[in-house]
PDB file of C-alpha atoms and ligand atoms in Angstrom:
ATOM      1  CA  MET I  31      18.194 -78.704  10.662  1.00 49.00           C
ATOM      2  CA  SER I  32      17.902 -76.521  13.491  1.00 50.00           C
ATOM      3  CA  ASP I  33      21.182 -75.234  15.107  1.00 62.00           C
ATOM      4  CA  SER I  34      19.613 -76.134  18.369  1.00 65.00           C
ATOM      5  CA  ARG I  35      19.407 -79.190  20.365  1.00 65.00           C
ATOM      6  CA  ILE I  36      18.831 -80.856  23.451  1.00 69.00           C
ATOM      7  CA  SER I  37      21.637 -81.283  25.682  1.00 65.00           C
ATOM      8  CA  ALA I  38      22.222 -84.325  27.790  1.00 59.00           C
ATOM      9  CA  ASP I  39      20.381 -81.974  30.747  1.00 60.00           C
ATOM     10  CA  GLY I  40      17.692 -81.743  28.923  1.00 63.00           C
ATOM     11  CA  GLY I  41      18.092 -78.174  28.139  1.00 72.00           C
ATOM     12  CA  MET I  42      18.360 -76.475  24.665  1.00 81.00           C
ATOM     13  CA  GLU I  43      21.908 -75.826  23.438  1.00 87.00           C
ATOM     14  CA  THR I  44      23.712 -74.184  20.479  1.00 90.00           C
ATOM     15  CA  SER I  45      26.555 -73.806  18.684  1.00 88.00           C
ATOM     16  CA  TYR I  46      28.987 -70.367  19.843  1.00 88.00           C
ATOM     17  CA  GLY I  47      31.920 -71.375  17.388  1.00 87.00           C
ATOM     18  CA  PHE I  48      32.889 -74.719  18.104  1.00 88.00           C
ATOM     19  CA  ARG I  49      31.776 -74.371  21.883  1.00 87.00           C
ATOM     20  CA  GLU I  50      28.127 -75.956  22.395  1.00 89.00           C
ATOM     21  CA  VAL I  51      26.605 -73.461  25.015  1.00 87.00           C
ATOM     22  CA  PRO I  52      22.663 -72.901  26.309  1.00 85.00           C
ATOM     23  CA  THR I  53      20.607 -71.289  23.881  1.00 87.00           C
ATOM     24  CA  GLY I  54      20.181 -68.512  25.961  1.00 86.00           C
ATOM     25  CA  GLU I  55      23.766 -67.420  26.306  1.00 89.00           C
ATOM     26  CA  LYS I  56      24.513 -67.116  23.034  1.00 90.00           C
ATOM     27  CA  GLN I  57      23.257 -63.843  22.369  1.00 92.00           C
ATOM     28  CA  GLY I  58      25.321 -62.428  25.155  1.00 92.00           C
ATOM     29  CA  LEU I  59      28.787 -64.134  24.207  1.00 91.00           C
ATOM     30  CA  VAL I  60      28.192 -62.074  20.632  1.00 90.00           C
ATOM     31  CA  ASN I  61      27.265 -59.301  21.839  1.00 94.00           C
ATOM     32  CA  GLU I  62      30.206 -59.049  23.527  1.00 91.00           C
ATOM     33  CA  VAL I  63      32.539 -59.923  20.276  1.00 89.00           C
ATOM     34  CA  PHE I  64      30.780 -56.965  18.404  1.00 92.00           C
ATOM     35  CA  HIS I  65      31.142 -54.430  20.925  1.00 93.00           C
ATOM     36  CA  LYS I  66      34.522 -55.187  20.987  1.00 90.00           C
ATOM     37  CA  VAL I  67      35.130 -55.000  17.441  1.00 89.00           C
ATOM     38  CA  ALA I  68      32.506 -52.528  15.978  1.00 93.00           C
ATOM     39  CA  LYS I  69      35.489 -49.674  16.050  1.00 92.00           C
ATOM     40  CA  ARG I  70      37.529 -51.877  13.959  1.00 90.00           C
ATOM     41  CA  TYR I  71      35.131 -53.795  12.096  1.00 90.00           C
ATOM     42  CA  ASP I  72      34.841 -52.264   8.281  1.00 92.00           C
ATOM     43  CA  ILE I  73      38.808 -52.350   8.141  1.00 91.00           C
ATOM     44  CA  MET I  74      38.820 -55.787   9.496  1.00 89.00           C
ATOM     45  CA  ASN I  75      36.161 -56.796   7.053  1.00 91.00           C
ATOM     46  CA  ASP I  76      38.676 -55.850   4.385  1.00 93.00           C
ATOM     47  CA  VAL I  77      41.538 -57.354   5.752  1.00 89.00           C
ATOM     48  CA  MET I  78      39.766 -60.861   6.513  1.00 87.00           C
ATOM     49  CA  SER I  79      38.230 -61.269   3.330  1.00 90.00           C
ATOM     50  CA  MET I  80      41.050 -59.638   1.221  1.00 92.00           C
ATOM     51  CA  GLY I  81      38.731 -57.258  -0.145  1.00 95.00           C
ATOM     52  CA  MET I  82      35.662 -59.915  -1.694  1.00 96.00           C
ATOM     53  CA  HIS I  83      32.972 -58.649   0.902  1.00 97.00           C
ATOM     54  CA  ARG I  84      32.555 -55.596  -1.111  1.00 97.00           C
ATOM     55  CA  VAL I  85      32.410 -57.773  -4.198  1.00 98.00           C
ATOM     56  CA  TRP I  86      29.777 -60.171  -2.452  1.00 98.00           C
ATOM     57  CA  LYS I  87      27.688 -56.850  -1.299  1.00 98.00           C
ATOM     58  CA  ASP I  88      27.972 -55.608  -4.606  1.00 98.00           C
ATOM     59  CA  ALA I  89      26.467 -58.730  -6.210  1.00 98.00           C
ATOM     60  CA  MET I  90      23.776 -59.050  -3.526  1.00 98.00           C
ATOM     61  CA  THR I  91      22.567 -55.100  -4.124  1.00 98.00           C
ATOM     62  CA  GLY I  92      22.813 -56.210  -8.014  1.00 98.00           C
ATOM     63  CA  ALA I  93      20.695 -59.339  -7.016  1.00 98.00           C
ATOM     64  CA  LEU I  94      18.120 -57.102  -5.109  1.00 98.00           C
ATOM     65  CA  ASN I  95      17.857 -54.489  -8.130  1.00 98.00           C
ATOM     66  CA  PRO I  96      15.988 -52.182  -5.658  1.00 98.00           C
ATOM     67  CA  ARG I  97      13.123 -50.271  -7.388  1.00 96.00           C
ATOM     68  CA  LYS I  98      14.326 -47.055  -7.948  1.00 96.00           C
ATOM     69  CA  GLU I  99      11.174 -45.306  -6.337  1.00 91.00           C
ATOM     70  CA  PRO I 100      10.269 -43.794  -3.036  1.00 91.00           C
ATOM     71  CA  GLY I 101       8.045 -45.803  -1.169  1.00 93.00           C
ATOM     72  CA  TYR I 102      10.231 -48.924  -1.900  1.00 97.00           C
ATOM     73  CA  LYS I 103      11.123 -50.345   2.326  1.00 98.00           C
ATOM     74  CA  VAL I 104      13.966 -52.447   2.809  1.00 98.00           C
ATOM     75  CA  LEU I 105      14.745 -54.033   6.025  1.00 98.00           C
ATOM     76  CA  ASP I 106      18.537 -54.915   6.652  1.00 98.00           C
ATOM     77  CA  VAL I 107      18.888 -56.700   9.753  1.00 98.00           C
ATOM     78  CA  ALA I 108      21.860 -57.614  11.106  1.00 98.00           C
ATOM     79  CA  GLY I 109      22.928 -54.377   9.582  1.00 98.00           C
ATOM     80  CA  GLY I 110      25.938 -53.427  11.662  1.00 97.00           C
ATOM     81  CA  THR I 111      27.617 -50.711  10.196  1.00 98.00           C
ATOM     82  CA  GLY I 112      25.475 -50.159   7.000  1.00 98.00           C
ATOM     83  CA  ASP I 113      27.049 -51.454   4.539  1.00 98.00           C
ATOM     84  CA  ILE I 114      24.281 -53.242   2.611  1.00 98.00           C
ATOM     85  CA  ALA I 115      21.923 -50.674   3.136  1.00 98.00           C
ATOM     86  CA  PHE I 116      24.152 -47.825   2.019  1.00 98.00           C
ATOM     87  CA  ARG I 117      24.486 -50.253  -0.783  1.00 98.00           C
ATOM     88  CA  ILE I 118      20.675 -50.859  -1.689  1.00 98.00           C
ATOM     89  CA  VAL I 119      19.994 -47.205  -1.274  1.00 98.00           C
ATOM     90  CA  GLU I 120      22.602 -45.464  -4.019  1.00 98.00           C
ATOM     91  CA  ALA I 121      21.733 -48.360  -6.042  1.00 98.00           C
ATOM     92  CA  SER I 122      17.561 -47.058  -6.196  1.00 98.00           C
ATOM     93  CA  ASN I 123      18.993 -43.634  -6.733  1.00 97.00           C
ATOM     94  CA  ARG I 124      18.740 -42.749  -3.152  1.00 97.00           C
ATOM     95  CA  GLN I 125      14.843 -43.349  -3.137  1.00 97.00           C
ATOM     96  CA  ALA I 126      14.875 -46.530  -1.568  1.00 98.00           C
ATOM     97  CA  HIS I 127      14.087 -46.364   2.488  1.00 98.00           C
ATOM     98  CA  ALA I 128      16.318 -49.093   4.258  1.00 98.00           C
ATOM     99  CA  THR I 129      16.066 -49.415   7.897  1.00 98.00           C
ATOM    100  CA  VAL I 130      19.565 -50.548   9.295  1.00 98.00           C
ATOM    101  CA  LEU I 131      18.312 -53.068  12.588  1.00 98.00           C
ATOM    102  CA  ASP I 132      20.656 -54.673  14.904  1.00 98.00           C
ATOM    103  CA  ILE I 133      21.337 -55.877  17.985  1.00 98.00           C
ATOM    104  CA  ASN I 134      24.221 -54.019  18.950  1.00 97.00           C
ATOM    105  CA  GLY I 135      24.089 -50.285  19.233  1.00 97.00           C
ATOM    106  CA  SER I 136      27.812 -49.878  19.043  1.00 97.00           C
ATOM    107  CA  MET I 137      27.777 -51.695  15.879  1.00 97.00           C
ATOM    108  CA  LEU I 138      24.951 -49.169  15.067  1.00 98.00           C
ATOM    109  CA  GLY I 139      26.761 -46.240  16.190  1.00 98.00           C
ATOM    110  CA  VAL I 140      29.622 -46.579  13.812  1.00 98.00           C
ATOM    111  CA  GLY I 141      26.703 -47.240  11.018  1.00 98.00           C
ATOM    112  CA  ALA I 142      25.025 -43.966  11.979  1.00 98.00           C
ATOM    113  CA  GLU I 143      28.076 -41.541  11.554  1.00 97.00           C
ATOM    114  CA  ARG I 144      29.338 -43.521   8.123  1.00 97.00           C
ATOM    115  CA  ALA I 145      25.923 -42.715   6.915  1.00 98.00           C
ATOM    116  CA  GLU I 146      26.065 -38.998   8.070  1.00 97.00           C
ATOM    117  CA  LYS I 147      29.246 -38.693   6.116  1.00 97.00           C
ATOM    118  CA  LYS I 148      28.036 -40.248   3.033  1.00 97.00           C
ATOM    119  CA  GLY I 149      24.984 -38.029   2.979  1.00 97.00           C
ATOM    120  CA  LEU I 150      22.307 -40.946   3.488  1.00 97.00           C
ATOM    121  CA  SER I 151      20.792 -40.043   6.854  1.00 96.00           C
ATOM    122  CA  GLU I 152      17.360 -39.046   5.432  1.00 96.00           C
ATOM    123  CA  ASN I 153      16.901 -42.664   3.761  1.00 97.00           C
ATOM    124  CA  LEU I 154      17.738 -44.952   6.764  1.00 98.00           C
ATOM    125  CA  THR I 155      16.608 -45.532   9.839  1.00 98.00           C
ATOM    126  CA  PHE I 156      18.600 -47.049  12.666  1.00 98.00           C
ATOM    127  CA  VAL I 157      16.646 -49.314  14.902  1.00 98.00           C
ATOM    128  CA  GLU I 158      18.637 -51.270  18.018  1.00 98.00           C
ATOM    129  CA  ALA I 159      16.652 -54.435  18.198  1.00 98.00           C
ATOM    130  CA  ASN I 160      16.558 -58.327  18.094  1.00 98.00           C
ATOM    131  CA  ALA I 161      16.510 -60.520  14.863  1.00 98.00           C
ATOM    132  CA  GLU I 162      14.176 -62.797  16.721  1.00 98.00           C
ATOM    133  CA  ASP I 163      11.212 -60.335  17.648  1.00 98.00           C
ATOM    134  CA  LEU I 164      10.721 -57.889  14.873  1.00 98.00           C
ATOM    135  CA  PRO I 165       9.486 -54.559  16.311  1.00 98.00           C
ATOM    136  CA  PHE I 166       7.395 -54.336  12.829  1.00 98.00           C
ATOM    137  CA  GLU I 167       4.290 -54.816  11.862  1.00 98.00           C
ATOM    138  CA  ALA I 168       3.246 -58.077   9.518  1.00 98.00           C
ATOM    139  CA  ASN I 169       3.235 -56.949   5.955  1.00 98.00           C
ATOM    140  CA  SER I 170       5.546 -54.187   6.140  1.00 98.00           C
ATOM    141  CA  PHE I 171       8.819 -54.275   3.569  1.00 98.00           C
ATOM    142  CA  ASP I 172       9.176 -54.679   0.175  1.00 98.00           C
ATOM    143  CA  ALA I 173      12.644 -56.625   0.722  1.00 98.00           C
ATOM    144  CA  TYR I 174      14.439 -57.936   4.065  1.00 99.00           C
ATOM    145  CA  THR I 175      18.059 -58.360   3.512  1.00 98.00           C
ATOM    146  CA  ILE I 176      20.804 -60.067   6.270  1.00 98.00           C
ATOM    147  CA  ALA I 177      24.660 -60.179   5.266  1.00 98.00           C
ATOM    148  CA  PHE I 178      26.837 -62.219   7.635  1.00 97.00           C
ATOM    149  CA  GLY I 179      24.461 -61.632  10.321  1.00 97.00           C
ATOM    150  CA  ILE I 180      22.244 -64.770  10.446  1.00 97.00           C
ATOM    151  CA  ARG I 181      24.778 -67.270  11.763  1.00 96.00           C
ATOM    152  CA  ASN I 182      25.017 -65.135  14.717  1.00 95.00           C
ATOM    153  CA  VAL I 183      21.506 -65.077  15.538  1.00 96.00           C
ATOM    154  CA  PRO I 184      20.665 -68.311  18.267  1.00 95.00           C
ATOM    155  CA  ARG I 185      17.589 -69.057  17.002  1.00 95.00           C
ATOM    156  CA  ILE I 186      17.798 -69.177  13.209  1.00 97.00           C
ATOM    157  CA  GLU I 187      14.477 -70.873  12.310  1.00 97.00           C
ATOM    158  CA  VAL I 188      12.525 -68.052  14.974  1.00 98.00           C
ATOM    159  CA  ALA I 189      14.404 -65.142  12.292  1.00 98.00           C
ATOM    160  CA  LEU I 190      13.487 -66.743   9.266  1.00 98.00           C
ATOM    161  CA  SER I 191      10.053 -66.848  10.179  1.00 98.00           C
ATOM    162  CA  GLU I 192       9.663 -63.150  11.677  1.00 98.00           C
ATOM    163  CA  ALA I 193      11.042 -61.872   7.884  1.00 98.00           C
ATOM    164  CA  TYR I 194       8.415 -64.153   6.605  1.00 98.00           C
ATOM    165  CA  ARG I 195       6.119 -61.981   9.105  1.00 98.00           C
ATOM    166  CA  VAL I 196       7.253 -58.543   8.464  1.00 98.00           C
ATOM    167  CA  LEU I 197       7.722 -58.913   4.271  1.00 98.00           C
ATOM    168  CA  LYS I 198       4.539 -58.040   2.066  1.00 98.00           C
ATOM    169  CA  ARG I 199       3.424 -60.271   0.047  1.00 98.00           C
ATOM    170  CA  GLY I 200       5.295 -60.624  -3.115  1.00 98.00           C
ATOM    171  CA  GLY I 201       8.556 -59.737  -0.919  1.00 98.00           C
ATOM    172  CA  ARG I 202      12.109 -60.911  -1.355  1.00 98.00           C
ATOM    173  CA  LEU I 203      14.546 -62.575   1.301  1.00 98.00           C
ATOM    174  CA  LEU I 204      17.776 -62.408   0.932  1.00 98.00           C
ATOM    175  CA  VAL I 205      20.529 -63.942   3.000  1.00 98.00           C
ATOM    176  CA  LEU I 206      24.284 -63.398   1.910  1.00 98.00           C
ATOM    177  CA  GLU I 207      26.493 -65.605   4.412  1.00 97.00           C
ATOM    178  CA  PHE I 208      29.538 -67.467   4.349  1.00 95.00           C
ATOM    179  CA  SER I 209      29.027 -71.391   3.002  1.00 95.00           C
ATOM    180  CA  GLU I 210      30.781 -74.343   2.173  1.00 94.00           C
ATOM    181  CA  VAL I 211      34.005 -73.843   0.054  1.00 94.00           C
ATOM    182  CA  GLU I 212      33.062 -76.372  -3.021  1.00 90.00           C
ATOM    183  CA  LEU I 213      36.632 -76.321  -4.691  1.00 89.00           C
ATOM    184  CA  PRO I 214      39.152 -79.151  -2.957  1.00 85.00           C
ATOM    185  CA  VAL I 215      42.456 -77.117  -2.858  1.00 88.00           C
ATOM    186  CA  LEU I 216      40.724 -73.944  -1.972  1.00 89.00           C
ATOM    187  CA  ASP I 217      39.121 -75.195   0.655  1.00 88.00           C
ATOM    188  CA  LYS I 218      42.841 -76.201   2.225  1.00 89.00           C
ATOM    189  CA  ILE I 219      44.132 -72.919   1.393  1.00 91.00           C
ATOM    190  CA  TYR I 220      41.107 -70.867   3.097  1.00 87.00           C
ATOM    191  CA  ASP I 221      40.982 -73.260   6.516  1.00 87.00           C
ATOM    192  CA  ALA I 222      44.662 -72.348   7.022  1.00 88.00           C
ATOM    193  CA  TRP I 223      43.983 -68.078   5.935  1.00 88.00           C
ATOM    194  CA  SER I 224      41.138 -68.849   8.412  1.00 87.00           C
ATOM    195  CA  PHE I 225      42.045 -70.715  11.317  1.00 88.00           C
ATOM    196  CA  ASN I 226      45.740 -68.880  11.519  1.00 87.00           C
ATOM    197  CA  ALA I 227      45.485 -65.870   9.828  1.00 89.00           C
ATOM    198  CA  ILE I 228      42.584 -64.076  10.823  1.00 90.00           C
ATOM    199  CA  PRO I 229      42.787 -64.646  14.295  1.00 90.00           C
ATOM    200  CA  LYS I 230      46.266 -63.421  14.368  1.00 91.00           C
ATOM    201  CA  PHE I 231      45.317 -60.272  12.230  1.00 88.00           C
ATOM    202  CA  GLY I 232      42.625 -59.695  14.639  1.00 87.00           C
ATOM    203  CA  LYS I 233      45.305 -59.577  17.316  1.00 89.00           C
ATOM    204  CA  ALA I 234      47.352 -57.387  15.437  1.00 89.00           C
ATOM    205  CA  ILE I 235      44.585 -54.469  14.337  1.00 85.00           C
ATOM    206  CA  THR I 236      42.199 -54.846  17.358  1.00 82.00           C
ATOM    207  CA  GLY I 237      44.453 -56.222  20.037  1.00 85.00           C
ATOM    208  CA  ASP I 238      42.181 -59.283  20.977  1.00 86.00           C
ATOM    209  CA  ALA I 239      42.455 -62.595  18.803  1.00 88.00           C
ATOM    210  CA  GLU I 240      39.110 -64.070  20.531  1.00 87.00           C
ATOM    211  CA  PRO I 241      36.190 -62.253  18.507  1.00 86.00           C
ATOM    212  CA  TYR I 242      38.090 -63.625  15.092  1.00 87.00           C
ATOM    213  CA  GLN I 243      38.182 -67.180  16.830  1.00 90.00           C
ATOM    214  CA  TYR I 244      34.708 -67.162  17.076  1.00 88.00           C
ATOM    215  CA  LEU I 245      34.056 -65.786  13.613  1.00 89.00           C
ATOM    216  CA  VAL I 246      35.886 -68.231  11.599  1.00 89.00           C
ATOM    217  CA  GLU I 247      34.537 -71.158  13.963  1.00 91.00           C
ATOM    218  CA  SER I 248      31.167 -70.253  13.476  1.00 91.00           C
ATOM    219  CA  ILE I 249      31.237 -69.772   9.721  1.00 91.00           C
ATOM    220  CA  ARG I 250      32.260 -73.827   9.979  1.00 88.00           C
ATOM    221  CA  LYS I 251      29.476 -74.068  12.347  1.00 89.00           C
ATOM    222  CA  PHE I 252      26.666 -72.781   9.749  1.00 94.00           C
ATOM    223  CA  PRO I 253      24.693 -74.884   7.464  1.00 96.00           C
ATOM    224  CA  ASN I 254      25.581 -75.599   3.955  1.00 96.00           C
ATOM    225  CA  GLN I 255      23.942 -73.859   0.754  1.00 98.00           C
ATOM    226  CA  GLU I 256      21.461 -76.824   0.634  1.00 98.00           C
ATOM    227  CA  ASN I 257      20.662 -77.337   4.046  1.00 97.00           C
ATOM    228  CA  PHE I 258      20.265 -73.750   4.564  1.00 98.00           C
ATOM    229  CA  ALA I 259      17.612 -73.319   1.555  1.00 98.00           C
ATOM    230  CA  ALA I 260      15.869 -76.079   3.316  1.00 98.00           C
ATOM    231  CA  MET I 261      15.880 -74.118   6.484  1.00 98.00           C
ATOM    232  CA  ILE I 262      14.641 -71.265   4.494  1.00 98.00           C
ATOM    233  CA  ARG I 263      11.498 -73.345   2.690  1.00 98.00           C
ATOM    234  CA  MET I 264      10.358 -74.474   6.004  1.00 98.00           C
ATOM    235  CA  ALA I 265       9.525 -70.912   7.299  1.00 98.00           C
ATOM    236  CA  GLY I 266       7.748 -70.621   4.623  1.00 98.00           C
ATOM    237  CA  PHE I 267       9.275 -69.103   1.448  1.00 98.00           C
ATOM    238  CA  SER I 268       8.978 -70.022  -2.029  1.00 98.00           C
ATOM    239  CA  ARG I 269      11.201 -70.210  -4.933  1.00 98.00           C
ATOM    240  CA  VAL I 270      14.204 -70.793  -2.875  1.00 98.00           C
ATOM    241  CA  THR I 271      17.544 -70.513  -4.919  1.00 98.00           C
ATOM    242  CA  TYR I 272      21.292 -69.721  -4.177  1.00 98.00           C
ATOM    243  CA  THR I 273      24.406 -68.721  -5.830  1.00 98.00           C
ATOM    244  CA  ASN I 274      27.741 -69.464  -4.757  1.00 98.00           C
ATOM    245  CA  TYR I 275      30.377 -66.669  -4.898  1.00 97.00           C
ATOM    246  CA  THR I 276      34.033 -67.348  -4.577  1.00 95.00           C
ATOM    247  CA  ALA I 277      33.407 -70.898  -4.952  1.00 95.00           C
ATOM    248  CA  GLY I 278      31.056 -70.935  -2.031  1.00 96.00           C
ATOM    249  CA  ILE I 279      32.750 -69.100   0.843  1.00 95.00           C
ATOM    250  CA  ALA I 280      29.866 -67.424   0.720  1.00 96.00           C
ATOM    251  CA  ALA I 281      26.414 -67.809  -1.156  1.00 98.00           C
ATOM    252  CA  LEU I 282      23.686 -65.683  -1.240  1.00 98.00           C
ATOM    253  CA  HIS I 283      20.178 -67.367  -0.685  1.00 98.00           C
ATOM    254  CA  SER I 284      17.177 -66.060  -2.032  1.00 98.00           C
ATOM    255  CA  GLY I 285      13.333 -66.413  -1.533  1.00 98.00           C
ATOM    256  CA  TRP I 286       9.730 -64.994  -1.932  1.00 98.00           C
ATOM    257  CA  LYS I 287       6.777 -64.446   0.154  1.00 98.00           C
ATOM    258  CA  LEU I 288       4.439 -65.502  -2.652  1.00 98.00           C
TER     259      LEU I 288
HETATM  260  C1  LIG X 398      29.248 -59.949  11.212  1.00 57.97           C
HETATM  261  S1  LIG X 398      28.587 -58.565  11.343  1.00 57.97           S
HETATM  262  C2  LIG X 398      27.277 -58.000   9.758  1.00 57.97           C
HETATM  263  C3  LIG X 398      27.337 -56.668   9.447  1.00 57.97           C
HETATM  264  C4  LIG X 398      26.970 -56.210   8.077  1.00 57.97           C
HETATM  265  N1  LIG X 398      25.545 -57.125   8.094  1.00 57.97           N
HETATM  266  C5  LIG X 398      27.951 -56.155   7.124  1.00 57.97           C
HETATM  267  O1  LIG X 398      27.778 -57.299   6.250  1.00 57.97           O
HETATM  268  O2  LIG X 398      29.017 -55.501   7.253  1.00 57.97           O
HETATM  269  C6  LIG X 398      27.004 -59.265  12.242  1.00 57.97           C
HETATM  270  C7  LIG X 398      25.859 -58.568  12.936  1.00 57.97           C
HETATM  271  O3  LIG X 398      24.989 -59.108  13.306  1.00 57.97           O
HETATM  272  C8  LIG X 398      24.506 -58.452  14.471  1.00 57.97           C
HETATM  273  N2  LIG X 398      23.437 -59.480  15.303  1.00 57.97           N
HETATM  274  C9  LIG X 398      24.020 -60.487  15.927  1.00 57.97           C
HETATM  275  N3  LIG X 398      23.087 -61.494  16.652  1.00 57.97           N
HETATM  276  C10 LIG X 398      21.530 -60.663  16.067  1.00 57.97           C
HETATM  277  C11 LIG X 398      20.217 -60.512  16.682  1.00 57.97           C
HETATM  278  N4  LIG X 398      19.644 -61.715  17.301  1.00 57.97           N
HETATM  279  N5  LIG X 398      19.475 -59.936  15.773  1.00 57.97           N
HETATM  280  C12 LIG X 398      20.190 -58.731  15.612  1.00 57.97           C
HETATM  281  N6  LIG X 398      21.957 -58.385  15.171  1.00 57.97           N
HETATM  282  C13 LIG X 398      22.021 -59.212  15.470  1.00 57.97           C
HETATM  283  C14 LIG X 398      25.758 -58.343  15.459  1.00 57.97           C
HETATM  284  O4  LIG X 398      25.416 -57.034  16.378  1.00 57.97           O
HETATM  285  C15 LIG X 398      26.518 -57.645  14.119  1.00 57.97           C
HETATM  286  O5  LIG X 398      26.525 -55.890  14.229  1.00 57.97           O
END
């Protein structure tokens, strides 16, 4: 079920879009993508998803329904420019504290600027670190969220076991990710949009199509709803469920550390 496998020469390989690369090389390639797109990341999200990412992120926040009391602690991994953390803090009536963790300083830099403008800095901490090796003690957080991030992580099973470790007993995992489209006509339209339009928009807006080619390819390589749910169970989570958004273009997976 893992995305990593043994190559012909005996090393570990994983997918970087449609290419197979040594597992140790993927993170560097992913980091280049997000360094390049950081400044235009938010506008490109609106273009690529025709604004739908906002609806999915709102739905994720609604599903979490954060407690409206101080002391509620959320870790938003691969938090990038802060979209999920901002929503959670607002949904808690500015009571919750969110740690935005990302491996990429360029993405976090944009996030910190946005937080300042929104007057949310007091409720947020920005941490540059790897989802595979979280710099937190066990049993630290009430919730762990990750949106459109986990497919970029080279060893997904390691990130999931780290999520399990840092959550408190009774804590909640929520993963929002692109998934498998379950409507026969929509999947053809979605394919055409993804592989033709998105890299072209990427080039027009950011001057470079390649990062967007990677992003659309990586969506196709990510495990489907059932297979990803099985990976979450393997990491130790209980009551694992998922909800499709827009016929499975995205899916929200949920699990509990019980
Ligand atoms: C598509 S963005 C998602 C950002 C944000 N969660 C959102 O929904 O808008 C993916 C993020 O994953 C981050 N990322 C990739 N690999 C990571 C890793 N191993 N650990 C932490 N973050 C990582 C990237 O730097 C990037 O900011």
